[in-house]
Coordinates of C-alpha atoms in Angstrom, one line a residue:
Chain R
X1 CA -5.6 -14.6 -24.3
X2 CA -9.2 -13.6 -23.8
X3 CA -7.8 -11.2 -21.1
X4 CA -6.4 -8.9 -23.8
X5 CA -9.0 -6.7 -25.5
X6 CA -8.7 -3.5 -27.4
X7 CA -5.0 -3.2 -26.5
X8 CA -5.6 -3.7 -22.7
X9 CA -4.8 -6.7 -20.5
X10 CA -7.4 -7.1 -17.8
X11 CA -6.6 -9.1 -14.7
X12 CA -10.1 -10.5 -14.0
X13 CA -10.0 -13.4 -11.6
X14 CA -12.4 -15.1 -9.2
X15 CA -9.7 -14.6 -6.5
X16 CA -10.7 -10.9 -6.3
X17 CA -14.4 -10.7 -7.5
X18 CA -16.0 -7.4 -8.3
X19 CA -12.8 -5.6 -9.2
X20 CA -9.9 -5.8 -11.7
X21 CA -6.8 -4.0 -12.8
X22 CA -5.8 -3.3 -16.4
X23 CA -2.6 -2.5 -18.1
X24 CA -2.2 -1.0 -21.6
X25 CA -0.3 -3.4 -23.9
X26 CA 2.3 -2.3 -26.4
X27 CA 3.1 -5.8 -27.6
X28 CA 2.8 -9.5 -26.7
X29 CA 6.4 -10.7 -26.4
X30 CA 5.7 -14.3 -25.6
X31 CA 2.8 -16.7 -24.9
X32 CA 3.0 -20.5 -24.2
X33 CA 1.4 -23.1 -22.1
X34 CA 4.1 -25.0 -20.2
X35 CA 3.5 -28.3 -18.4
X36 CA 2.5 -26.4 -15.3
X37 CA 0.9 -23.1 -16.4
X38 CA 0.0 -20.5 -18.9
X39 CA 3.0 -18.1 -19.4
X40 CA 2.5 -14.6 -20.9
X41 CA 5.0 -11.8 -21.3
X42 CA 3.7 -8.4 -22.3
X43 CA 5.4 -5.1 -23.1
X44 CA 3.2 -2.6 -21.4
X45 CA 2.9 1.1 -22.0
X46 CA 3.7 2.4 -18.5
X47 CA 4.9 -0.6 -16.4
X48 CA 7.5 -2.1 -18.7
X49 CA 7.9 -5.8 -19.3
X50 CA 5.3 -7.8 -17.4
X51 CA 5.2 -11.5 -16.5
X52 CA 1.7 -13.1 -16.2
X53 CA 1.2 -16.7 -15.1
X54 CA -2.2 -18.3 -15.4
X55 CA -3.7 -14.9 -16.1
X56 CA -2.3 -13.3 -12.9
X57 CA 0.4 -10.5 -12.9
X58 CA 3.5 -11.8 -11.2
X59 CA 5.7 -8.8 -11.7
X60 CA 6.0 -5.7 -13.7
X61 CA 9.3 -3.9 -14.5
X62 CA 8.0 -0.8 -12.7
X63 CA 7.5 -2.2 -9.2
X64 CA 8.8 -5.7 -9.0
X65 CA 11.8 -4.5 -6.9
X66 CA 9.4 -3.7 -4.0
X67 CA 8.3 -7.3 -3.7
X68 CA 11.6 -9.0 -4.5
X69 CA 13.6 -6.9 -2.1
X70 CA 11.1 -7.3 0.8
X71 CA 10.6 -11.1 0.5
X72 CA 14.4 -11.5 0.4
X73 CA 15.8 -8.9 2.9
X74 CA 13.2 -9.3 5.6
X75 CA 14.3 -12.9 6.5
X76 CA 18.0 -12.3 5.6
X77 CA 18.3 -9.3 7.8
X78 CA 16.3 -10.8 10.6
X79 CA 18.9 -13.7 10.7
X80 CA 22.3 -13.2 12.5
X81 CA 24.2 -15.1 9.8
X82 CA 22.3 -16.2 6.7
X83 CA 25.1 -18.2 5.0
X84 CA 23.0 -20.8 3.3
X85 CA 19.7 -19.9 1.6
X86 CA 17.0 -22.0 -0.2
X87 CA 14.6 -20.3 -2.7
X88 CA 11.5 -22.3 -3.5
X89 CA 9.9 -21.1 -6.8
X90 CA 11.0 -17.7 -8.0
X91 CA 11.5 -18.8 -11.6
X92 CA 11.8 -15.2 -12.8
X93 CA 15.1 -14.8 -11.0
X94 CA 14.2 -11.7 -9.0
X95 CA 14.5 -13.2 -5.6
X96 CA 17.9 -14.8 -6.6
X97 CA 19.0 -11.3 -7.7
X98 CA 18.2 -9.9 -4.3
X99 CA 19.4 -12.7 -2.1
X100 CA 22.8 -12.7 -3.9
X101 CA 23.3 -9.1 -3.0
X102 CA 23.3 -9.8 0.8
X103 CA 27.0 -9.7 1.9
X104 CA 26.6 -12.6 4.4
X105 CA 25.0 -15.0 2.0
X106 CA 27.6 -17.6 0.8
X107 CA 25.4 -20.2 -1.0
X108 CA 22.0 -20.1 -2.6
X109 CA 20.1 -23.2 -3.7
X110 CA 17.0 -22.5 -5.9
X111 CA 14.4 -25.1 -6.7
X112 CA 11.9 -24.2 -9.4
X113 CA 9.5 -26.8 -11.0
X114 CA 8.8 -25.0 -14.3
X115 CA 12.0 -24.5 -16.4
X116 CA 9.9 -22.7 -19.0
X117 CA 9.5 -19.7 -16.7
X118 CA 13.3 -19.6 -16.3
X119 CA 13.8 -19.7 -20.0
X120 CA 11.3 -17.1 -20.7
X121 CA 12.6 -14.8 -18.0
X122 CA 16.2 -15.1 -19.3
X123 CA 15.0 -14.1 -22.7
X124 CA 12.5 -11.3 -21.9
X125 CA 13.0 -10.2 -18.3
X126 CA 16.8 -9.9 -18.0
X127 CA 16.5 -7.3 -15.3
X128 CA 15.2 -10.1 -13.0
X129 CA 16.8 -13.1 -14.6
X130 CA 20.2 -11.7 -14.0
X131 CA 19.8 -13.3 -10.6
X132 CA 20.6 -16.6 -12.2
X133 CA 24.1 -15.4 -13.1
X134 CA 25.1 -15.1 -9.5
X135 CA 28.2 -17.3 -8.7
X136 CA 26.5 -18.0 -5.3
X137 CA 23.5 -19.7 -7.0
X138 CA 22.9 -23.4 -7.7
X139 CA 19.7 -23.8 -9.7
X140 CA 17.7 -27.1 -9.7
X141 CA 14.7 -27.8 -11.8
X142 CA 12.6 -29.9 -9.5
X143 CA 9.7 -30.0 -7.0
X144 CA 10.4 -28.1 -3.9
X145 CA 8.5 -30.6 -1.7
X146 CA 10.7 -33.4 -3.0
X147 CA 13.9 -31.4 -2.6
X148 CA 13.2 -30.5 1.0
X149 CA 12.3 -34.1 1.9
X150 CA 15.9 -35.0 0.9
X151 CA 17.7 -32.0 2.5
X152 CA 17.2 -31.8 6.2
X153 CA 18.7 -29.2 8.6
X154 CA 20.6 -27.5 5.9
X155 CA 19.5 -23.9 5.5
X156 CA 19.6 -20.7 7.5
X157 CA 16.8 -19.1 5.5
X158 CA 14.2 -20.5 3.2
X159 CA 12.2 -18.1 1.0
X160 CA 9.0 -19.4 -0.8
X161 CA 8.3 -17.1 -3.8
X162 CA 5.0 -18.5 -5.0
X163 CA 1.7 -17.3 -6.4
X164 CA -1.4 -16.6 -4.2
X165 CA -2.4 -18.7 -1.1
X166 CA -5.6 -19.6 -2.8
X167 CA -5.6 -21.4 -6.1
X168 CA -2.8 -23.5 -7.7
X169 CA -0.1 -22.8 -5.0
X170 CA -2.4 -23.7 -2.1
X171 CA -0.1 -26.5 -1.0
X172 CA 2.6 -24.0 -0.1
X173 CA 0.4 -22.6 2.7
X174 CA -0.5 -25.9 4.5
X175 CA 0.7 -27.3 7.8
X176 CA 2.5 -30.1 5.9
X177 CA 4.5 -27.5 4.0
X178 CA 5.5 -25.6 7.1
X179 CA 6.7 -29.0 8.6
X180 CA 8.9 -29.6 5.6
X181 CA 10.3 -26.0 5.9
X182 CA 11.0 -26.6 9.5
X183 CA 12.9 -29.8 8.9
X184 CA 15.0 -28.3 6.1
X185 CA 16.1 -25.5 8.4
X186 CA 19.1 -25.3 10.7
X187 CA 18.1 -25.0 14.4
X188 CA 17.8 -21.2 14.4
X189 CA 16.5 -20.9 10.8
X190 CA 14.0 -18.4 9.4
X191 CA 11.5 -18.7 6.7
X192 CA 9.6 -16.2 4.6
X193 CA 6.7 -16.9 2.3
X194 CA 4.5 -14.8 0.2
X195 CA 1.5 -14.5 2.4
X196 CA -1.5 -13.0 0.5
X197 CA -3.1 -9.6 1.3
X198 CA -4.9 -8.3 4.4
X199 CA -7.5 -6.4 2.4
X200 CA -9.1 -9.2 0.4
X201 CA -7.7 -12.5 1.9
X202 CA -7.6 -11.8 5.6
X203 CA -9.1 -15.2 6.5
X204 CA -6.6 -17.0 4.3
X205 CA -3.8 -15.0 5.9
X206 CA -5.1 -16.1 9.3
X207 CA -5.2 -19.8 8.2
X208 CA -1.7 -19.7 6.9
X209 CA -0.4 -18.1 10.1
X210 CA -2.2 -20.8 12.1
X211 CA -0.6 -23.5 10.0
X212 CA 2.8 -22.0 10.4
X213 CA 2.4 -21.6 14.2
X214 CA 2.1 -25.3 14.6
X215 CA 5.7 -25.7 13.7
X216 CA 7.4 -22.4 14.4
X217 CA 8.0 -20.7 17.8
X218 CA 7.9 -17.2 16.5
X219 CA 5.6 -16.2 13.6
X220 CA 5.0 -12.7 12.3
X221 CA 3.5 -10.9 9.3
X222 CA 4.8 -8.0 7.3
X223 CA 3.3 -5.9 4.5
X224 CA 4.4 -3.5 1.8
X225 CA 3.1 -1.6 -1.1
X226 CA 3.3 -3.2 -4.6
X227 CA 1.0 -1.1 -6.9
X228 CA 0.3 -3.7 -9.6
X229 CA -0.8 -6.4 -7.2
X230 CA -4.5 -6.7 -6.2
X231 CA -5.3 -4.2 -3.4
X232 CA -1.8 -2.6 -4.1
X233 CA -0.3 -4.5 -1.2
X234 CA 1.3 -7.8 -0.5
X235 CA 2.1 -9.6 2.8
X236 CA 4.8 -12.0 4.0
X237 CA 4.6 -14.8 6.7
X238 CA 7.9 -14.8 8.4
X239 CA 8.8 -17.3 11.1
X240 CA 11.8 -18.4 13.2
X241 CA 12.7 -21.6 15.1
X242 CA 14.5 -19.5 17.7
X243 CA 11.9 -18.9 20.5
X244 CA 13.7 -15.6 21.4
X245 CA 13.7 -14.2 17.9
X246 CA 12.3 -10.7 17.3
X247 CA 11.9 -10.7 13.6
X248 CA 10.9 -7.0 13.6
X249 CA 14.4 -5.8 14.6
X250 CA 16.9 -6.4 11.8
X251 CA 20.2 -7.8 13.0
X252 CA 22.0 -6.7 9.8
X253 CA 21.5 -3.0 9.4
X254 CA 21.1 -1.3 6.1
X255 CA 20.9 2.5 6.1
X256 CA 21.0 4.9 3.1
X257 CA 24.6 4.5 2.0
X258 CA 24.5 0.7 2.0
X259 CA 21.1 0.6 0.4
X260 CA 22.6 2.7 -2.4
X261 CA 25.6 0.4 -2.7
X262 CA 23.4 -2.7 -2.9
X263 CA 21.0 -1.1 -5.4
X264 CA 18.1 -1.4 -3.0
X265 CA 15.3 0.8 -4.1
X266 CA 12.8 -0.1 -1.5
X267 CA 14.3 -1.9 1.6
X268 CA 16.1 -0.3 4.4
X269 CA 16.2 -1.1 8.2
X270 CA 13.4 1.4 9.0
X271 CA 11.3 -0.1 6.2
X272 CA 11.9 -3.5 7.8
X273 CA 10.5 -2.6 11.2
X274 CA 7.6 -0.5 9.8
X275 CA 6.5 -3.4 7.6
X276 CA 5.3 -5.3 10.7
X277 CA 3.0 -2.5 11.9
X278 CA -0.6 -3.5 10.9
X279 CA -3.8 -1.5 10.8
X280 CA -6.3 -2.3 13.6
X281 CA -8.7 -4.3 11.5
X282 CA -5.9 -6.8 10.7
X283 CA -4.1 -6.8 14.0
X284 CA -7.4 -7.7 15.7
X285 CA -8.0 -10.8 13.5
X286 CA -4.4 -11.9 13.4
X287 CA -4.3 -11.4 17.2
X288 CA -0.9 -10.0 18.1
Chain H
X1 CA -21.3 7.8 -17.9
X2 CA -19.1 6.4 -20.7
X3 CA -17.0 5.0 -17.9
X4 CA -19.6 2.4 -17.2
X5 CA -19.7 -0.5 -19.7
X6 CA -21.1 -4.0 -19.5
X7 CA -21.8 -3.5 -15.7
X8 CA -18.3 -2.3 -14.8
X9 CA -17.1 1.2 -13.9
X10 CA -13.6 1.8 -15.2
X11 CA -11.5 4.6 -13.8
X12 CA -9.6 5.5 -17.0
X13 CA -7.8 8.9 -16.5
X14 CA -4.9 10.8 -18.0
X15 CA -3.6 11.3 -14.5
X16 CA -2.5 7.6 -14.5
X17 CA -1.9 6.6 -18.2
X18 CA -1.4 3.0 -19.2
X19 CA -3.4 1.5 -16.3
X20 CA -6.9 1.6 -14.8
X21 CA -9.0 0.0 -12.1
X22 CA -12.5 -1.3 -12.5
X23 CA -15.4 -2.0 -10.1
X24 CA -18.4 -4.2 -10.8
X25 CA -21.6 -2.1 -10.6
X26 CA -24.8 -3.4 -9.0
X27 CA -26.7 -0.1 -9.6
X28 CA -26.3 3.6 -10.3
X29 CA -27.7 5.3 -7.2
X30 CA -27.2 8.9 -8.4
X31 CA -25.8 11.0 -11.2
X32 CA -25.7 14.7 -11.6
X33 CA -23.5 17.6 -12.7
X34 CA -23.3 20.2 -10.0
X35 CA -22.0 23.7 -10.6
X36 CA -18.5 22.4 -9.8
X37 CA -18.2 18.7 -10.9
X38 CA -19.8 15.5 -12.1
X39 CA -21.2 13.5 -9.1
X40 CA -21.8 9.8 -9.4
X41 CA -22.8 7.3 -6.7
X42 CA -22.6 3.6 -7.5
X43 CA -23.6 0.6 -5.5
X44 CA -20.8 -1.9 -6.3
X45 CA -20.6 -5.6 -5.9
X46 CA -17.7 -5.9 -3.5
X47 CA -16.8 -2.4 -2.4
X48 CA -20.2 -1.1 -1.2
X49 CA -21.4 2.4 -2.0
X50 CA -18.9 4.4 -4.0
X51 CA -18.6 8.1 -4.6
X52 CA -17.0 9.2 -7.9
X53 CA -16.3 12.9 -8.7
X54 CA -15.3 13.9 -12.2
X55 CA -14.8 10.2 -13.0
X56 CA -12.4 9.6 -10.1
X57 CA -13.1 7.3 -7.2
X58 CA -13.2 9.4 -4.0
X59 CA -14.2 6.7 -1.6
X60 CA -15.6 3.2 -1.4
X61 CA -17.4 1.9 1.6
X62 CA -14.9 -1.0 1.9
X63 CA -11.8 1.1 2.5
X64 CA -12.6 4.8 3.0
X65 CA -11.9 4.5 6.7
X66 CA -8.1 4.0 6.0
X67 CA -7.9 7.4 4.3
X68 CA -10.3 9.3 6.5
X69 CA -8.7 8.1 9.8
X70 CA -5.2 8.8 8.6
X71 CA -5.7 12.3 7.2
X72 CA -7.5 13.2 10.5
X73 CA -5.6 11.4 13.2
X74 CA -2.1 12.1 11.9
X75 CA -2.3 15.9 12.4
X76 CA -4.6 15.7 15.5
X77 CA -2.4 13.3 17.4
X78 CA 0.8 15.1 16.4
X79 CA -0.6 18.3 18.1
X80 CA -0.5 18.7 21.8
X81 CA -3.9 20.2 22.1
X82 CA -6.0 20.3 18.9
X83 CA -9.0 22.2 20.3
X84 CA -10.0 24.0 17.1
X85 CA -10.0 22.3 13.7
X86 CA -10.7 23.6 10.2
X87 CA -11.6 21.1 7.4
X88 CA -11.3 22.4 3.9
X89 CA -13.3 20.2 1.4
X90 CA -14.4 16.8 2.7
X91 CA -17.9 17.1 1.4
X92 CA -18.7 13.5 2.0
X93 CA -18.5 14.0 5.8
X94 CA -15.9 11.2 6.4
X95 CA -13.2 13.6 7.7
X96 CA -15.7 15.3 10.0
X97 CA -16.7 11.9 11.3
X98 CA -13.1 11.1 12.3
X99 CA -12.1 14.5 13.6
X100 CA -15.2 14.6 15.8
X101 CA -14.0 11.4 17.5
X102 CA -10.9 12.9 18.9
X103 CA -11.4 13.6 22.6
X104 CA -9.4 16.9 22.7
X105 CA -11.2 18.5 19.7
X106 CA -13.8 21.1 20.9
X107 CA -14.8 22.9 17.7
X108 CA -14.7 21.9 14.0
X109 CA -15.3 24.4 11.2
X110 CA -15.8 22.8 7.8
X111 CA -15.8 24.7 4.5
X112 CA -17.0 22.9 1.4
X113 CA -17.7 24.7 -1.9
X114 CA -20.1 22.2 -3.4
X115 CA -23.3 21.7 -1.4
X116 CA -24.5 19.1 -3.8
X117 CA -21.8 16.7 -2.7
X118 CA -23.0 17.1 0.9
X119 CA -26.6 16.5 -0.1
X120 CA -25.7 13.4 -2.1
X121 CA -23.6 12.0 0.7
X122 CA -26.3 12.6 3.3
X123 CA -28.7 10.6 1.1
X124 CA -26.5 7.8 -0.2
X125 CA -23.4 7.6 2.0
X126 CA -24.7 7.9 5.5
X127 CA -21.8 6.0 6.9
X128 CA -19.6 9.0 6.1
X129 CA -22.2 11.8 6.2
X130 CA -22.9 11.0 9.8
X131 CA -19.9 13.2 10.4
X132 CA -22.2 16.2 9.7
X133 CA -24.3 15.4 12.8
X134 CA -21.5 16.0 15.2
X135 CA -22.4 18.7 17.7
X136 CA -18.8 19.9 17.5
X137 CA -19.2 20.8 13.8
X138 CA -20.2 24.1 12.1
X139 CA -20.5 23.6 8.3
X140 CA -20.1 26.5 5.8
X141 CA -20.8 26.3 2.1
X142 CA -18.2 28.6 0.8
X143 CA -14.7 28.8 -0.8
X144 CA -11.9 27.7 1.5
X145 CA -9.5 30.3 0.1
X146 CA -12.0 33.1 0.9
X147 CA -12.8 31.7 4.3
X148 CA -9.2 31.5 5.3
X149 CA -8.5 35.1 4.1
X150 CA -11.0 36.2 6.7
X151 CA -10.0 34.0 9.6
X152 CA -6.5 34.5 10.7
X153 CA -4.6 32.8 13.6
X154 CA -7.6 30.8 14.6
X155 CA -7.0 27.0 14.2
X156 CA -4.8 24.4 15.8
X157 CA -5.1 22.0 12.9
X158 CA -6.2 22.5 9.3
X159 CA -7.0 19.4 7.2
X160 CA -7.4 19.8 3.4
X161 CA -9.4 16.9 2.0
X162 CA -9.2 17.4 -1.7
X163 CA -8.9 15.5 -4.9
X164 CA -5.5 14.9 -6.6
X165 CA -2.6 17.4 -6.7
X166 CA -2.8 17.5 -10.5
X167 CA -6.0 18.5 -12.1
X168 CA -8.9 20.5 -10.7
X169 CA -7.6 20.8 -7.2
X170 CA -4.1 22.0 -8.3
X171 CA -4.6 25.4 -6.4
X172 CA -4.6 23.5 -3.1
X173 CA -0.9 22.5 -3.6
X174 CA 0.6 25.9 -4.4
X175 CA 2.8 28.2 -2.3
X176 CA -0.1 30.7 -2.1
X177 CA -2.3 28.0 -0.5
X178 CA 0.3 27.1 2.1
X179 CA 0.7 30.8 2.9
X180 CA -3.1 31.0 3.5
X181 CA -3.0 27.9 5.7
X182 CA -0.1 29.3 7.7
X183 CA -1.9 32.6 8.4
X184 CA -5.1 30.8 9.5
X185 CA -3.2 28.7 12.0
X186 CA -2.4 29.5 15.6
X187 CA 1.4 29.9 16.3
X188 CA 2.1 26.1 16.9
X189 CA -0.5 24.9 14.4
X190 CA -0.3 21.8 12.2
X191 CA -1.7 21.2 8.7
X192 CA -2.4 18.0 6.8
X193 CA -3.2 17.8 3.1
X194 CA -3.9 14.9 0.8
X195 CA -0.5 14.7 -1.0
X196 CA -0.7 12.4 -4.0
X197 CA 1.1 9.1 -4.4
X198 CA 4.8 8.3 -4.4
X199 CA 4.5 5.6 -7.1
X200 CA 3.0 7.7 -9.9
X201 CA 3.3 11.4 -8.9
X202 CA 6.7 11.6 -7.2
X203 CA 7.6 14.9 -8.9
X204 CA 4.3 16.5 -7.9
X205 CA 4.8 15.3 -4.3
X206 CA 8.2 16.9 -4.4
X207 CA 6.8 20.2 -5.7
X208 CA 4.1 20.3 -3.1
X209 CA 6.6 19.7 -0.3
X210 CA 8.8 22.5 -1.7
X211 CA 5.8 24.9 -1.7
X212 CA 5.0 23.9 1.8
X213 CA 8.6 24.3 3.0
X214 CA 8.5 28.0 2.0
X215 CA 6.1 28.7 4.8
X216 CA 6.4 25.9 7.4
X217 CA 9.4 25.1 9.6
X218 CA 8.8 21.4 9.8
X219 CA 7.4 19.5 6.8
X220 CA 7.0 15.7 6.6
X221 CA 5.3 13.1 4.4
X222 CA 3.3 10.0 5.4
X223 CA 1.7 7.2 3.4
X224 CA -0.8 4.4 3.8
X225 CA -2.6 1.7 1.9
X226 CA -6.0 2.5 0.3
X227 CA -6.7 -0.4 -2.2
X228 CA -9.2 1.5 -4.4
X229 CA -6.9 4.5 -5.0
X230 CA -4.5 4.4 -8.0
X231 CA -1.3 2.5 -7.0
X232 CA -3.2 1.4 -3.8
X233 CA -1.6 4.0 -1.7
X234 CA -2.1 7.6 -0.7
X235 CA 0.2 10.2 0.9
X236 CA -0.2 13.2 3.2
X237 CA 1.8 16.4 3.5
X238 CA 1.9 17.3 7.1
X239 CA 3.6 20.4 8.5
X240 CA 4.0 22.4 11.7
X241 CA 4.8 26.0 12.5
X242 CA 6.7 24.8 15.6
X243 CA 10.4 24.5 14.6
X244 CA 10.9 21.8 17.3
X245 CA 8.0 19.6 16.3
X246 CA 8.5 15.9 15.5
X247 CA 5.4 15.0 13.6
X248 CA 6.4 11.3 13.6
X249 CA 5.9 10.9 17.3
X250 CA 2.2 11.2 18.3
X251 CA 1.6 13.3 21.4
X252 CA -1.8 11.8 22.0
X253 CA -1.4 8.0 22.2
X254 CA -4.0 5.6 20.9
X255 CA -3.4 1.9 21.5
X256 CA -5.6 -1.1 21.0
X257 CA -8.2 -0.4 23.7
X258 CA -8.8 3.2 22.8
X259 CA -8.7 2.5 19.1
X260 CA -11.6 0.1 19.7
X261 CA -13.5 2.7 21.8
X262 CA -13.1 5.3 19.1
X263 CA -14.1 2.8 16.3
X264 CA -10.7 3.3 14.6
X265 CA -10.2 0.4 12.1
X266 CA -6.9 1.6 10.7
X267 CA -5.1 4.2 12.9
X268 CA -3.1 3.6 16.1
X269 CA 0.0 5.2 17.4
X270 CA 2.3 2.6 15.9
X271 CA 0.6 3.0 12.5
X272 CA 1.2 6.8 12.9
X273 CA 5.0 6.5 13.2
X274 CA 5.3 3.7 10.6
X275 CA 3.4 5.9 8.0
X276 CA 6.4 8.2 7.8
X277 CA 8.9 5.5 6.8
X278 CA 9.5 5.8 3.1
X279 CA 11.1 3.4 0.6
X280 CA 14.5 4.4 -0.6
X281 CA 13.4 5.5 -4.1
X282 CA 11.1 8.1 -2.5
X283 CA 13.3 9.0 0.4
X284 CA 16.1 9.9 -2.0
X285 CA 14.0 12.2 -4.1
X286 CA 12.2 13.9 -1.2
X287 CA 15.6 14.2 0.5
X288 CA 15.1 13.6 4.1

């Protein structure tokens, strides 16, 4: 709680030295240390209810939709028929909320290791936790690695909604993890993982992509704006087992009318394709 | 200087209540109050030399290129032959640096009201101020409004590099200002102005676009990522007097090789078109 001082939460962290972002706090709604992490929920002045894990902002009510929609709809719409989806992590329920909106999705399995995050989200972050109420969803409290070892060739799409690629979630960006993802996918399956940020973690993004390329035929990287994340942007590693896949061209189209019907505030088919366009400094290093 | 405390500069401001961004300070290189504004130059730990006007970060060495390249190359590449360019503001020299790179530009006039910003930039921010050395450039210390009143139908492109659309620079976003811009342009001219941010100033963006539409046939809005600006993103109002213009399709193409030759670290032709793709929440309000 030393991050809260004079009514402000400051996200100081060695992951982004020399800078930090602060949010004005109206009240502390919840604080506990679970078996896995420090869980803090704040009511903030201008960004609504905010979930913070191990001192890092995971989502604020004001902009969480940008991340949740993109990490879900990028792989779902890049797949021709995403019937069966696995979500690894995502304990706040936001990704389940988005995935369950997609008309072609029939079955969602979610594996989250920390049931305390789910409990806390259900209580304080109902705008995300409503994802857990989807009749399409089956939620398992267990280790994603273990689950995938026992469920081979089963999913059309696997989404890994984790914290940053450096720090506690580092195992979710290794070659071993991408091998597990590959084996849990059906032959033409697609994965999407939170993939760090170009501006402050470009070498880590490069490493993650290299690890992914060892097991996937087509690997790509997309970005979008999320104001309360460090550098105001987040990236996604998205990959397909189909050697002819073009992940930049959505197969399932969502234009204005359908976006409205699905309550999508960020994602549409044009946003999908534009998200893969990288600035020169990143394109050069990631060598597309 | 009350914004610097315990070795950190904090950008608290009523323009973005409930949040602020902080940079670790290595040293204060310069501080003065000019006739027009408070000028502060910091050496920061992870973002290099940083220019701050009236307490607001204008540019850091680490990411200024993203803004300077976009505000310059969006209008220049949307024009079929941008021979003559006017820059209003831009006292740090960054926009002049970028505009002077464009092969079709023959003559650049820059009008900046505060010569102190120019002096300070020449001394402490040579990586931007080198724009002032361009043989294409003629620099005038004067009021942009006054200059344009006296120079009608003269420019192919006019770039307004100002501070935010609310606060001191508010006059640069009014209908009167867009009328002045229109009259200073040649018949098929294009303008580009810093246009605030979608995430925290959407109504102001909407107002600016309405003002612009009163005088320009084609008005559009583009965005890109700049990590050290509030919300990590900045927008541009770009408009043409040519009723058939499509500002989203660059007429002058810049792919990888030429981007490298022109030392463009952010802009390329794909980035140009992608910058106009807006998330649903913004598209709806700005009604394209």
